[in-house]
Amino acid sequence: MFERVLADAALDDLTRVREITQAYRHRVLLRCDPQAMAAHTGSTPTWTPR
């Protein structure tokens, strides 16, 4: 999904690229930290692909 969203983005739009990258990084970090994932479960996502 990350690759598809990034491929669809205008790469010269640095703000959008940073937004996508940070969302992906956040998702990866949550997967690596079970306590963070447990705290996050049930909350509303703050980022969705356009």
Backbone as JSON Lines, residues from 0, in Angstrom:
{"i":0,"aa":"M","n":[0.82,-1.2,0.0],"ca":[0.0,0.0,0.0],"c":[0.87,1.26,0.0]}
{"i":1,"aa":"F","n":[1.93,1.25,0.8],"ca":[2.8,2.42,0.88],"c":[3.35,2.78,-0.5]}
{"i":2,"aa":"E","n":[3.84,1.77,-1.21],"ca":[4.42,2.02,-2.53],"c":[3.39,2.6,-3.49]}
{"i":3,"aa":"R","n":[2.17,2.08,-3.45],"ca":[1.11,2.57,-4.34],"c":[0.74,4.01,-4.02]}
{"i":4,"aa":"V","n":[0.58,4.32,-2.75],"ca":[0.22,5.68,-2.34],"c":[1.34,6.65,-2.71]}
{"i":5,"aa":"L","n":[2.58,6.24,-2.46],"ca":[3.71,7.1,-2.8],"c":[3.83,7.28,-4.31]}
{"i":6,"aa":"A","n":[3.6,6.22,-5.07],"ca":[3.67,6.3,-6.53],"c":[2.6,7.23,-7.09]}
{"i":7,"aa":"D","n":[1.45,7.27,-6.45],"ca":[0.35,8.14,-6.9],"c":[0.54,9.6,-6.51]}
{"i":8,"aa":"A","n":[1.44,9.86,-5.59],"ca":[1.66,11.23,-5.11],"c":[2.6,11.98,-6.06]}
{"i":9,"aa":"A","n":[2.43,13.27,-6.09],"ca":[3.37,14.11,-6.83],"c":[4.62,14.25,-5.98]}
{"i":10,"aa":"L","n":[5.72,13.68,-6.45],"ca":[6.92,13.63,-5.62],"c":[7.55,15.0,-5.39]}
{"i":11,"aa":"D","n":[7.15,15.99,-6.19],"ca":[7.66,17.33,-5.93],"c":[6.86,18.04,-4.84]}
{"i":12,"aa":"D","n":[5.78,17.4,-4.38],"ca":[4.99,17.92,-3.26],"c":[5.59,17.36,-1.97]}
{"i":13,"aa":"L","n":[6.63,18.02,-1.47],"ca":[7.37,17.49,-0.32],"c":[6.51,17.34,0.93]}
{"i":14,"aa":"T","n":[5.56,18.22,1.1],"ca":[4.67,18.12,2.26],"c":[3.89,16.82,2.21]}
{"i":15,"aa":"R","n":[3.35,16.48,1.06],"ca":[2.58,15.24,0.9],"c":[3.48,14.01,1.07]}
{"i":16,"aa":"V","n":[4.67,14.05,0.49],"ca":[5.59,12.92,0.62],"c":[5.97,12.71,2.08]}
{"i":17,"aa":"R","n":[6.23,13.79,2.8],"ca":[6.55,13.68,4.24],"c":[5.36,13.11,5.01]}
{"i":18,"aa":"E","n":[4.16,13.55,4.68],"ca":[2.95,13.06,5.34],"c":[2.81,11.55,5.14]}
{"i":19,"aa":"I","n":[3.0,11.09,3.93],"ca":[2.9,9.65,3.62],"c":[3.99,8.88,4.38]}
{"i":20,"aa":"T","n":[5.2,9.39,4.34],"ca":[6.33,8.71,4.98],"c":[6.13,8.62,6.49]}
{"i":21,"aa":"Q","n":[5.69,9.71,7.1],"ca":[5.47,9.71,8.55],"c":[4.35,8.76,8.94]}
{"i":22,"aa":"A","n":[3.29,8.71,8.15],"ca":[2.19,7.79,8.45],"c":[2.67,6.34,8.38]}
{"i":23,"aa":"Y","n":[3.48,6.04,7.37],"ca":[4.01,4.68,7.24],"c":[4.94,4.36,8.4]}
{"i":24,"aa":"R","n":[5.81,5.3,8.76],"ca":[6.73,5.1,9.87],"c":[5.96,4.85,11.16]}
{"i":25,"aa":"H","n":[4.91,5.63,11.38],"ca":[4.08,5.47,12.58],"c":[3.46,4.08,12.61]}
{"i":26,"aa":"R","n":[2.96,3.63,11.48],"ca":[2.35,2.3,11.4],"c":[3.36,1.21,11.72]}
{"i":27,"aa":"V","n":[4.58,1.34,11.19],"ca":[5.63,0.35,11.45],"c":[6.0,0.35,12.93]}
{"i":28,"aa":"L","n":[6.15,1.54,13.52],"ca":[6.5,1.62,14.93],"c":[5.42,1.0,15.81]}
{"i":29,"aa":"L","n":[4.17,1.19,15.46],"ca":[3.08,0.58,16.24],"c":[3.16,-0.94,16.18]}
{"i":30,"aa":"R","n":[3.51,-1.48,15.02],"ca":[3.63,-2.94,14.9],"c":[4.77,-3.48,15.74]}
{"i":31,"aa":"C","n":[5.8,-2.68,15.94],"ca":[6.98,-3.13,16.7],"c":[6.77,-3.0,18.2]}
{"i":32,"aa":"D","n":[5.78,-2.26,18.63],"ca":[5.56,-2.01,20.06],"c":[4.14,-2.46,20.44]}
{"i":33,"aa":"P","n":[4.0,-3.67,20.97],"ca":[2.67,-4.2,21.31],"c":[1.87,-3.3,22.25]}
{"i":34,"aa":"Q","n":[2.54,-2.64,23.2],"ca":[1.82,-1.76,24.12],"c":[1.27,-0.54,23.4]}
{"i":35,"aa":"A","n":[2.03,0.0,22.46],"ca":[1.55,1.14,21.69],"c":[0.37,0.73,20.81]}
{"i":36,"aa":"M","n":[0.45,-0.46,20.23],"ca":[-0.64,-0.93,19.39],"c":[-1.91,-1.13,20.22]}
{"i":37,"aa":"A","n":[-1.76,-1.67,21.42],"ca":[-2.91,-1.87,22.29],"c":[-3.55,-0.53,22.66]}
{"i":38,"aa":"A","n":[-2.72,0.47,22.91],"ca":[-3.24,1.79,23.26],"c":[-3.91,2.45,22.06]}
{"i":39,"aa":"H","n":[-3.42,2.14,20.87],"ca":[-3.94,2.76,19.65],"c":[-5.22,2.11,19.14]}
{"i":40,"aa":"T","n":[-5.41,0.84,19.45],"ca":[-6.57,0.11,18.96],"c":[-7.87,0.78,19.39]}
{"i":41,"aa":"G","n":[-8.73,0.95,18.44],"ca":[-10.02,1.57,18.73],"c":[-10.05,3.06,18.49]}
{"i":42,"aa":"S","n":[-8.9,3.67,18.27],"ca":[-8.91,5.11,18.01],"c":[-9.16,5.38,16.53]}
{"i":43,"aa":"T","n":[-9.52,6.58,16.23],"ca":[-9.78,6.98,14.86],"c":[-8.46,7.26,14.15]}
{"i":44,"aa":"P","n":[-8.26,6.69,12.94],"ca":[-7.01,6.96,12.23],"c":[-6.9,8.44,11.87]}
{"i":45,"aa":"T","n":[-5.68,8.95,11.92],"ca":[-5.48,10.37,11.61],"c":[-5.05,10.57,10.17]}
{"i":46,"aa":"W","n":[-4.75,9.47,9.46],"ca":[-4.28,9.58,8.1],"c":[-4.95,8.52,7.24]}
{"i":47,"aa":"T","n":[-5.4,8.91,6.08],"ca":[-5.94,7.96,5.12],"c":[-5.39,8.32,3.75]}
{"i":48,"aa":"P","n":[-5.19,7.32,2.9],"ca":[-4.68,7.62,1.55],"c":[-5.68,8.46,0.77]}
{"i":49,"aa":"R","n":[-5.16,9.33,-0.05],"ca":[-6.05,10.15,-0.89],"c":[-6.44,9.43,-2.14]}
